[in-house]
Short mmCIF file of C-alpha atoms in Angstrom, two decimals:
data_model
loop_
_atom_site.label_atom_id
_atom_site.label_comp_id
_atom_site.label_asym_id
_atom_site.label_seq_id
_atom_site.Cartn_x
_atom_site.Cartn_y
_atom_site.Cartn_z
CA UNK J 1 -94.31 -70.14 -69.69
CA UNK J 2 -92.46 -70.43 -73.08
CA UNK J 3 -94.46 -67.61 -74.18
CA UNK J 4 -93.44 -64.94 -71.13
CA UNK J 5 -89.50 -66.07 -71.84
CA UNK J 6 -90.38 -65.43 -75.95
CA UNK J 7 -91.53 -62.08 -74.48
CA UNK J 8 -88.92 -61.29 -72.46
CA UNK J 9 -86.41 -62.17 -74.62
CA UNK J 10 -87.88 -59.79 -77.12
CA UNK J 11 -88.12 -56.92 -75.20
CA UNK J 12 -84.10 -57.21 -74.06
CA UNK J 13 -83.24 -57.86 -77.53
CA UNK J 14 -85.01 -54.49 -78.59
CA UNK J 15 -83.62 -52.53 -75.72
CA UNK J 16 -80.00 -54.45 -76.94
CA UNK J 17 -80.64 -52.56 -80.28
CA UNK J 18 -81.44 -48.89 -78.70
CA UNK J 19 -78.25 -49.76 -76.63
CA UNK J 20 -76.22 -50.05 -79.64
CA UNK J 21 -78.10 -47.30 -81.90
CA UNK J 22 -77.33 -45.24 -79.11
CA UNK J 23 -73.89 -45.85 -78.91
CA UNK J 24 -73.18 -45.98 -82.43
CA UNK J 25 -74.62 -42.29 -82.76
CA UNK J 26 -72.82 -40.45 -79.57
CA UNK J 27 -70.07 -38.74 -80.04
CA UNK J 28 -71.18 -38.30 -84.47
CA UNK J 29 -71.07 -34.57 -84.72
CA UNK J 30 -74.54 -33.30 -86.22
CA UNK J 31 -74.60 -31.94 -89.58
CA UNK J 32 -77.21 -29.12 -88.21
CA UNK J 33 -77.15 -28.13 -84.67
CA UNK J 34 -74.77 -26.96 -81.91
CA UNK J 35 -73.51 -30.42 -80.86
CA UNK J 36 -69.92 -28.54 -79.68
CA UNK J 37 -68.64 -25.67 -77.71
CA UNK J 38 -66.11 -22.89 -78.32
CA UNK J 39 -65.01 -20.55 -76.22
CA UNK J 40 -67.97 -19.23 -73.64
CA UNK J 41 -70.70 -17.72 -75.89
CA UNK J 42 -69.92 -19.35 -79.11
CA UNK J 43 -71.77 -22.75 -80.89
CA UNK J 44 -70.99 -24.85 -83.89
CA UNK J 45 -72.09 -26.00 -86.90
CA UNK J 46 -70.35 -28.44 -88.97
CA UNK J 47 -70.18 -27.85 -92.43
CA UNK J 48 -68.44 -31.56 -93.78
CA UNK J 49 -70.90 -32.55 -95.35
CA UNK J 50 -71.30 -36.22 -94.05
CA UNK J 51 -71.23 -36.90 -90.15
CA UNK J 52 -70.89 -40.60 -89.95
CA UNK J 53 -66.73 -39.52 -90.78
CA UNK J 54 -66.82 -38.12 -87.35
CA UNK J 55 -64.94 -34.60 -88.79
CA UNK J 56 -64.60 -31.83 -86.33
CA UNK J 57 -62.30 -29.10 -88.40
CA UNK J 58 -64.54 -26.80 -90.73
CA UNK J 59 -67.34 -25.31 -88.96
CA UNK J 60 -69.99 -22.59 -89.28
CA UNK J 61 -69.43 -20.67 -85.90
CA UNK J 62 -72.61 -18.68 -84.21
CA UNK J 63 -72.55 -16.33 -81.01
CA UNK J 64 -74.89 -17.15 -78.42
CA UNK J 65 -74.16 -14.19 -76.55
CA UNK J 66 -72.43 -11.03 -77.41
CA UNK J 67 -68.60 -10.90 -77.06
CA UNK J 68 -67.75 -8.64 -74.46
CA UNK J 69 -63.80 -9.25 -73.92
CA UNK J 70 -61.68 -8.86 -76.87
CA UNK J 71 -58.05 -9.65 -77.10
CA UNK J 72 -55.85 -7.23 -79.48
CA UNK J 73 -52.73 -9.29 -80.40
CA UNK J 74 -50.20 -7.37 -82.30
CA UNK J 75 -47.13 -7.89 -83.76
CA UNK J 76 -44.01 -6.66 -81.72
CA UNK J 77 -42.27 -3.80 -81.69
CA UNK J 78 -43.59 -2.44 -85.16
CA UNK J 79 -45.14 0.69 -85.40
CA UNK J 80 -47.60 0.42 -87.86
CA UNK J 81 -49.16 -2.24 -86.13
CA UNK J 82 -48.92 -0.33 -83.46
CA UNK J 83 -50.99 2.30 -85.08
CA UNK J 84 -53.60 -0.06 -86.64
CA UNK J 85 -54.21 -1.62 -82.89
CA UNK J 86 -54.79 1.56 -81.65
CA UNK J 87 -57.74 2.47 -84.60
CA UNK J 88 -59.45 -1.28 -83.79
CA UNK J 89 -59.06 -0.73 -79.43
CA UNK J 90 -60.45 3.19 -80.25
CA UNK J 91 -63.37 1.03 -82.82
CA UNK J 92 -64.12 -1.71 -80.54
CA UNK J 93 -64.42 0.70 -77.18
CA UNK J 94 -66.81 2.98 -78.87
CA UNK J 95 -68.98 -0.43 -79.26
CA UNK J 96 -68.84 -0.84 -75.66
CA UNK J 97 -66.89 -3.68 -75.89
CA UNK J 98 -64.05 -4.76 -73.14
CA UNK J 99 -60.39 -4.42 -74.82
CA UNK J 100 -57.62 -5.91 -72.99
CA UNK J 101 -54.27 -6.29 -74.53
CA UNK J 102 -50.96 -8.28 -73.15
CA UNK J 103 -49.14 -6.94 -70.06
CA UNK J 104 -46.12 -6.25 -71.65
CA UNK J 105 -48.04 -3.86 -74.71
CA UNK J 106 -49.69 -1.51 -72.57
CA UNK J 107 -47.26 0.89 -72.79
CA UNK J 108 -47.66 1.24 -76.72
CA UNK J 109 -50.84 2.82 -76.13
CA UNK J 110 -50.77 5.97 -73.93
CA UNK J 111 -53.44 7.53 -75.20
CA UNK J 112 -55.87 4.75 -74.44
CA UNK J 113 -57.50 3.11 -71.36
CA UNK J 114 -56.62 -0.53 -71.90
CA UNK J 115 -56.25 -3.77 -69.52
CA UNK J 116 -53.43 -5.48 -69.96
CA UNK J 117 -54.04 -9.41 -69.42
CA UNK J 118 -51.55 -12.63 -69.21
CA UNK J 119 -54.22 -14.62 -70.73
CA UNK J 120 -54.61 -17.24 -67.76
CA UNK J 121 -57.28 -19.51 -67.04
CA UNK J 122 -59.76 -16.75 -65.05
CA UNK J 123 -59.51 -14.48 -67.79
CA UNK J 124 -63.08 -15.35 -69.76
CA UNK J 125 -62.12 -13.81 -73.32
CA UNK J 126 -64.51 -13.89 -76.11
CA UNK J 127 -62.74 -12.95 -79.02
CA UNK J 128 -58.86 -12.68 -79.98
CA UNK J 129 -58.10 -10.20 -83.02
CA UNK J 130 -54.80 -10.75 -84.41
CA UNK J 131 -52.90 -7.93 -85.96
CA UNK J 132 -49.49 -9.22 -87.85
CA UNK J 133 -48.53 -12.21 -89.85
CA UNK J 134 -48.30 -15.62 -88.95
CA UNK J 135 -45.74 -15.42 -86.11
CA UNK J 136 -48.09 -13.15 -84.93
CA UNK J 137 -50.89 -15.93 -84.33
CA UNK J 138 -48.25 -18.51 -82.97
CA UNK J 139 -47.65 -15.80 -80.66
CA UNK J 140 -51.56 -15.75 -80.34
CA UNK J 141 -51.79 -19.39 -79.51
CA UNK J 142 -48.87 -19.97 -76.86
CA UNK J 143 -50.87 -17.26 -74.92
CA UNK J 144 -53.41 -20.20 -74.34
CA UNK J 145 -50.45 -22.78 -74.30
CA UNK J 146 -50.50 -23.94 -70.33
CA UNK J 147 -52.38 -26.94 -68.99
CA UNK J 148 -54.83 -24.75 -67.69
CA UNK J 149 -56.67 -23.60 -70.41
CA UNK J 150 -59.87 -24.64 -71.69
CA UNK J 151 -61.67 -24.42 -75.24
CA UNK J 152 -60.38 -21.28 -76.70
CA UNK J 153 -61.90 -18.13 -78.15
CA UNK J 154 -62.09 -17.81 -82.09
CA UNK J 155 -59.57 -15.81 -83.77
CA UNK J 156 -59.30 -13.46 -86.53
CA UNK J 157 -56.26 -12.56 -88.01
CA UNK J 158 -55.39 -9.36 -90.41
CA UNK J 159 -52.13 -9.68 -92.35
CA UNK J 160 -49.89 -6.92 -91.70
CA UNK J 161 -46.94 -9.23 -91.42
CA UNK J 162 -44.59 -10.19 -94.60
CA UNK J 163 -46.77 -13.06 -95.68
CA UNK J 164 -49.39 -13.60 -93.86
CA UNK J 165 -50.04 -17.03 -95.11
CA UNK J 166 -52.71 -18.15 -91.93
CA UNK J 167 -54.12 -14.51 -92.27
CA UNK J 168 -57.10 -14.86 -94.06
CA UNK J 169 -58.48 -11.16 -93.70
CA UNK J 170 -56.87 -7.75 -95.53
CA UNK J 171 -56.35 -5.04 -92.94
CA UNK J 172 -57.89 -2.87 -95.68
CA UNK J 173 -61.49 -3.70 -95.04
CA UNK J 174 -61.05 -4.04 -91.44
CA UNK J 175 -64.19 -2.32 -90.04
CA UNK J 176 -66.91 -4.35 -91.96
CA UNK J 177 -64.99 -7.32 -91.13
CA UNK J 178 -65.24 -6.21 -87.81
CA UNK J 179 -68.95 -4.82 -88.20
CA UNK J 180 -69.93 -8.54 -88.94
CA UNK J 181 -67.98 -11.02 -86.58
CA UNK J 182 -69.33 -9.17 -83.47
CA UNK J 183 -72.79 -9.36 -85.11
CA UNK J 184 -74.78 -12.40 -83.10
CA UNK J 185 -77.06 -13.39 -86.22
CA UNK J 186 -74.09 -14.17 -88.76
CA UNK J 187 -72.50 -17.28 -89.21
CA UNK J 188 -68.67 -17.14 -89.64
CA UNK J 189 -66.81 -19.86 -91.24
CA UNK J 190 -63.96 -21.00 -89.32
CA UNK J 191 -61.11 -23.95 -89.33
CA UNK J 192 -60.74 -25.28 -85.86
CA UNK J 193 -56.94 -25.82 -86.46
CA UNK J 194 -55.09 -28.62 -84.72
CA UNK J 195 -52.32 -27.94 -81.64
CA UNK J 196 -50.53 -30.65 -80.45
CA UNK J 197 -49.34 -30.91 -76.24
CA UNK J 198 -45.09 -31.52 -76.63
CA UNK J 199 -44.46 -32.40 -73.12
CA UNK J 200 -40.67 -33.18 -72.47
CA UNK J 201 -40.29 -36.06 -69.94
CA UNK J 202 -36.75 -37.45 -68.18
CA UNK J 203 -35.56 -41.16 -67.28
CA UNK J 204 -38.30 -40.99 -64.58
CA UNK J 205 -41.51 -39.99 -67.07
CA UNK J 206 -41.01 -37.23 -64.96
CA UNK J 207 -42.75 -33.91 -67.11
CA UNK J 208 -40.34 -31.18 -67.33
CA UNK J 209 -41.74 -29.01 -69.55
CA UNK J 210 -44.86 -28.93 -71.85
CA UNK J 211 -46.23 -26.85 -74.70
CA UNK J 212 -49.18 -26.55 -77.08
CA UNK J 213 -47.87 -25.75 -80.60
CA UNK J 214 -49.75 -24.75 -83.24
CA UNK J 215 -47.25 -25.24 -86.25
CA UNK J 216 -44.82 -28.07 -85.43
CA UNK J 217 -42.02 -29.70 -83.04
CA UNK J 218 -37.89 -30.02 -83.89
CA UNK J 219 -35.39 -32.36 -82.40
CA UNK J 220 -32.80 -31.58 -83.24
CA UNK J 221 -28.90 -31.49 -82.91
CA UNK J 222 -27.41 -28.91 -81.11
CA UNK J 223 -26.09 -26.04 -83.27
CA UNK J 224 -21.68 -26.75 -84.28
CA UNK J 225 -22.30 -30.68 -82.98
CA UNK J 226 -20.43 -32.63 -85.33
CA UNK J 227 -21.44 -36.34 -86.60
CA UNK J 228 -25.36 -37.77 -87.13
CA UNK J 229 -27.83 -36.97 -84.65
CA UNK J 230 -29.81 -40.56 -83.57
CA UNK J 231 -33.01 -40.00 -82.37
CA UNK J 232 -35.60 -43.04 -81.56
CA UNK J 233 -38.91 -42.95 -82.70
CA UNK J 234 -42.09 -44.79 -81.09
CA UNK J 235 -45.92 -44.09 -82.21
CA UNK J 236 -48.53 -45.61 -79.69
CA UNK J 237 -46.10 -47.14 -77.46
CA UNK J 238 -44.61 -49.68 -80.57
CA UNK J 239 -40.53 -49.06 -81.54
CA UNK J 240 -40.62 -47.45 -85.39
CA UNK J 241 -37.02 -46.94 -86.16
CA UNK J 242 -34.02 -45.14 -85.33
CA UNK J 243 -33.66 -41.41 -86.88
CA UNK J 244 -30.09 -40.43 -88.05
CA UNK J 245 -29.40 -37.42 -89.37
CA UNK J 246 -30.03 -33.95 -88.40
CA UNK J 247 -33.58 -34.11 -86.76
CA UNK J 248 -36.65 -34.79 -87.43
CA UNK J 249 -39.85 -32.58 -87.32
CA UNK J 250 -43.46 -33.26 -85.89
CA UNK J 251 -45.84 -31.04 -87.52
CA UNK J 252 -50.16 -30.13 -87.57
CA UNK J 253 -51.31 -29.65 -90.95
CA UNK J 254 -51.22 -25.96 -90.08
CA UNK J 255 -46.96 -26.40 -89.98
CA UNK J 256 -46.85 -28.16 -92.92
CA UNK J 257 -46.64 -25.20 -95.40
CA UNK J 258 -43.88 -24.25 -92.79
CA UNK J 259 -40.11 -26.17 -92.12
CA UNK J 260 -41.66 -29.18 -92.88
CA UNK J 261 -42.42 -27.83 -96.61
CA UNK J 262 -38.92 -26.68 -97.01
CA UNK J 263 -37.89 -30.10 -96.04
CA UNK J 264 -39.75 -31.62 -98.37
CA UNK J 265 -42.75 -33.00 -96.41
CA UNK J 266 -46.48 -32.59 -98.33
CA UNK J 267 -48.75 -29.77 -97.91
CA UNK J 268 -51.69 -30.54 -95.63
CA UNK J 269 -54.82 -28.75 -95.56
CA UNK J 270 -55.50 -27.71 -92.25
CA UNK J 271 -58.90 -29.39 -91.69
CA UNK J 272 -57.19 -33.25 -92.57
CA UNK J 273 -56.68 -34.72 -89.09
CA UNK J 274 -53.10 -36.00 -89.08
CA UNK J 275 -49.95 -35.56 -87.61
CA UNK J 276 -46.67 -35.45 -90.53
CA UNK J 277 -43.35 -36.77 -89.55
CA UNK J 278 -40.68 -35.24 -91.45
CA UNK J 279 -37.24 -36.33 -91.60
CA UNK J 280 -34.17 -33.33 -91.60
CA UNK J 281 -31.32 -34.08 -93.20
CA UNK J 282 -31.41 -38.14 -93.04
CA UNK J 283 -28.68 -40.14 -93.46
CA UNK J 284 -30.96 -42.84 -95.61
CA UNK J 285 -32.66 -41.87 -99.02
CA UNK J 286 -35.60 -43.96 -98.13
CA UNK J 287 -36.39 -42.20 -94.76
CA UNK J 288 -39.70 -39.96 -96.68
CA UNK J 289 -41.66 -37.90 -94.59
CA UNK J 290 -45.14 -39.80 -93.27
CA UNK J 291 -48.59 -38.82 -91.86
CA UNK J 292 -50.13 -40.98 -89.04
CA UNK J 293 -53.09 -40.92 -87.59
CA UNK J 294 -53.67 -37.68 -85.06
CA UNK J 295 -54.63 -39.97 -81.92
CA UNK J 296 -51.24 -41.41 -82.12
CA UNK J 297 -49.29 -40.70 -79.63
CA UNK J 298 -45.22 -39.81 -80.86
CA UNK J 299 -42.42 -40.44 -78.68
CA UNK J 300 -39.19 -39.10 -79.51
CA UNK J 301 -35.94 -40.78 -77.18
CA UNK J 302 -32.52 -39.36 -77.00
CA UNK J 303 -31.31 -42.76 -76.31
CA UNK J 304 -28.73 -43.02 -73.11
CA UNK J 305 -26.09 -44.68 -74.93
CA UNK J 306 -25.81 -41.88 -77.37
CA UNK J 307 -22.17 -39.92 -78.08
CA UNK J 308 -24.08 -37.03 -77.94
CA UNK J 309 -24.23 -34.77 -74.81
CA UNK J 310 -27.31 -33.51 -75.51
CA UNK J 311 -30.26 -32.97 -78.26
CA UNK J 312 -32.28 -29.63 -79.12
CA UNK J 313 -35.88 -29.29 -78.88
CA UNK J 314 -37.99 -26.36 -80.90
CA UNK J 315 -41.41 -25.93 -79.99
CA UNK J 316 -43.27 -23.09 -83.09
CA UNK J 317 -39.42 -21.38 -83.22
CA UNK J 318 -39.11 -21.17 -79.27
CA UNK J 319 -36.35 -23.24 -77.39
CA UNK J 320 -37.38 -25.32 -74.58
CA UNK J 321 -35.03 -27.16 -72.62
CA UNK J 322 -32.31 -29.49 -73.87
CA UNK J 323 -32.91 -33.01 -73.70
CA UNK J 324 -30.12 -35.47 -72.03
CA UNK J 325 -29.53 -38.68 -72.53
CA UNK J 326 -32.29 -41.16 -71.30
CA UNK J 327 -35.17 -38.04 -71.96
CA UNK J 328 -37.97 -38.15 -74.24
CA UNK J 329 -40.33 -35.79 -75.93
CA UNK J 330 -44.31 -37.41 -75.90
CA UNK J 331 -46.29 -35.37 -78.72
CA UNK J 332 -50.56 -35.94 -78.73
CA UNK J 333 -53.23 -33.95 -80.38
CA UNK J 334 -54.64 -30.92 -77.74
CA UNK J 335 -58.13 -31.22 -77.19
CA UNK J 336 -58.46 -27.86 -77.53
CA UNK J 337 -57.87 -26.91 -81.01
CA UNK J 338 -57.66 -22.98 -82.41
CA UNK J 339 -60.42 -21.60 -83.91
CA UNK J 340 -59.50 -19.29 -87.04
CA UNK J 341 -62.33 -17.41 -88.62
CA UNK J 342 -62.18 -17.71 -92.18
CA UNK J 343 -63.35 -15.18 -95.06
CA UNK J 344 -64.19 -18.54 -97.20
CA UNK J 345 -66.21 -21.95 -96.10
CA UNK J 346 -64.56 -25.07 -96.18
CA UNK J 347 -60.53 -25.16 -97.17
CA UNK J 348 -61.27 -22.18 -99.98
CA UNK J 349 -58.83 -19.58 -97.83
CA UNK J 350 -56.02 -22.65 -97.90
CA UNK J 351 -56.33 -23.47 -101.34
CA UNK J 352 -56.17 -19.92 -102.39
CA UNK J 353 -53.39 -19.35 -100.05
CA UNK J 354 -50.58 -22.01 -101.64
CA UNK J 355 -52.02 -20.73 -105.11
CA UNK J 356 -51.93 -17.12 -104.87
CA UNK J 357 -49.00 -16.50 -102.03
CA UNK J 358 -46.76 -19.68 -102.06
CA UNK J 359 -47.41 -19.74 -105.77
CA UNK J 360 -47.93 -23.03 -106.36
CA UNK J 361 -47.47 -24.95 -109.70
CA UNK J 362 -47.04 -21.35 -110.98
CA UNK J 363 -45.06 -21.31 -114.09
CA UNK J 364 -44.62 -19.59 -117.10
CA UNK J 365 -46.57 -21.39 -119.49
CA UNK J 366 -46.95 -20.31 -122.83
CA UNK J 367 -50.64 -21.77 -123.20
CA UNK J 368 -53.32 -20.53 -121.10
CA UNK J 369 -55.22 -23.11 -118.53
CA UNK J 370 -57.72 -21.83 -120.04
CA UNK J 371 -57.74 -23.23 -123.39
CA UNK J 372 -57.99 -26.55 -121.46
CA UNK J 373 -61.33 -25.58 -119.66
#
């Protein structure tokens, strides 16, 4: 009798330790493999290097299928982009491949049979070519910005815009950059780049409006209000302080090189999972700008009791409604992040990006670095 317990006993405390092998292991992304989905016909690879850290941001991506929808984003009213959309829709139709464009740009091209799409949940698209600068790919992004939408497509974005810090291809060599994304045997290195859901909720937790943003969130006060704004701030439901001054910005890593830079907050590569908190204007010299953890969840209160009427909210540039007294602004990470092809693997396009356009820790030295090497 002892002897069929011992047994038994044995056997559950094996099947314990597959129980917790197994558990330990889900959800570890593979370091080989297509563990995760993008878009419809696309399949990742991770490229950090070790999985047990659970990273999901720098990936190898792979077509399982051939893209046949392709989204032409260009940037508004500008006719050189204009022009350039029209040589990729005329390049990409000759492939066989469906173009569609937005609604309100199918006007721009006369000459051309083209579908004009408001990107909504039914719409399967494959592939989303950005032509502009980096407003341009905000733009890109708030097209997939409802509830509705699912993983989205990668993106590839040519810089025709002033700076063009996010656009990681030169318009130049368009057509072999072209020639190999749609190939379905090459791997393309891509940053799955972080969008956090701003929803805007009353006295009632009542949602009045939400947006996915791919660059960063502004409370702010409203524009010729005099005195210090107060805002309060809570992360994961626990009261952090009370914000006076001017605003205070919530911001991916993507953002950072944005208003958050200018307002002193760090430079993040876009792969680190965080969310920054970045003071405007505060009224304290020890309010510094933070990161926290991007499963937090921020909550920003315009508290009832305030003098002021009313508070402004800024979701990448765009206004959304004013909060009132009482209302709050919840910010979490979007499951569904935006994938941006890259011409480099790992954070090589960043890096080269706040070295060789926002010129960073370039000065006029009189020794070269390279007598240091």
């Amino acid at each position: 009798k002892l002897q069929f317990l011992y047994f038994i006993g044995h056997i559950l405390a094996k099947m314990r330790i597959s129980w917790l092998a197994k558990r330990w292991t889900s959800g570890v992304p593979k370091r080989t493999g297509t563990d995760f989905v993008v878009g419809r016909r696309v399949c990742v690879e991770w490229e950090d290097s070790d999985p047990l850290l659970r990273l999901r941001r720098r990936a190898k991506l792979r077509w399982v299928q051939s893209p046949e929808k392709i989204l032409v984003v260009k940037k508004w009213k500008c006719a050189s982009t204009t022009k350039a959309a029209s040589f990729v829709i005329t390049w990409l139709k000759a492939r066989g491949l469906e173009v569609l464009v937005e609604e309100s740009c199918v006007d721009d091209f006369p000459s051309l049979v083209v579908k004009g799409t408001k990107c909504n949940s039914s719409e399967q698209i494959d592939l989303v070519v950005v032509l502009g600068g980096d407003g341009t790919l905000l733009h890109a992004s708030r097209l997939f910005s409802t509830r509705a939408h699912g993983p989205l497509p990668p993106c590839v974005t040519f810089g025709l815009g002033s700076l063009g810090f996010m656009a990681n291809f030169s318009f130049d060599k368009w057509t072999a950059v072209m020639e190999k994304i749609i190939k379905t045997e090459t791997h393309l290195h891509a940053t799955l780049r972080t969008r956090l859901l701003c929803e805007l909720k009353d006295q009632n937790q009542e949602v009045i409006h939400a947006q996915k943003v791919l660059n960063d969130l502004v409370v702010c006060q409203p524009t010729g209000s005099g005195g210090i704004g107060k805002f309060m701030l809570f992360i994961d439901n626990h009261y952090i302080t009370l914000i006076e001054g001017d605003g205070v910005i919530v911001s991916t890593p993507s953002g950072s090189t944005g208003y958050n830079m200018s307002c002193g907050g760090a430079m993040v590569a876009p792969s680190v999972p965080a969310i920054l908190l970045t003071p405007v204007a505060p009224s304290s010299l020890s309010f510094r700008p933070i990161l926290i953890n991007e499963q937090s969840v921020v909550e920003i209160v315009l508290p009832g009791k305030t003098r002021a009427k009313s508070a402004q909210g800024v979701c990448d540039g765009r206004r959304i409604p004013d909060l009132l007294p009482g209302h709050r602004v919840s910010v979490t990470t979007s499951k569904f992040p935006l994938p941006v092809i890259n011409l480099q693997q790992l954070d090589h396009d960043w890096l080269d990006g706040i070295t060789n356009k926002l010129k960073w820790n370039q000065r006029g030295a009189s020794q070269s670095d390279d007598d240091y090497s």
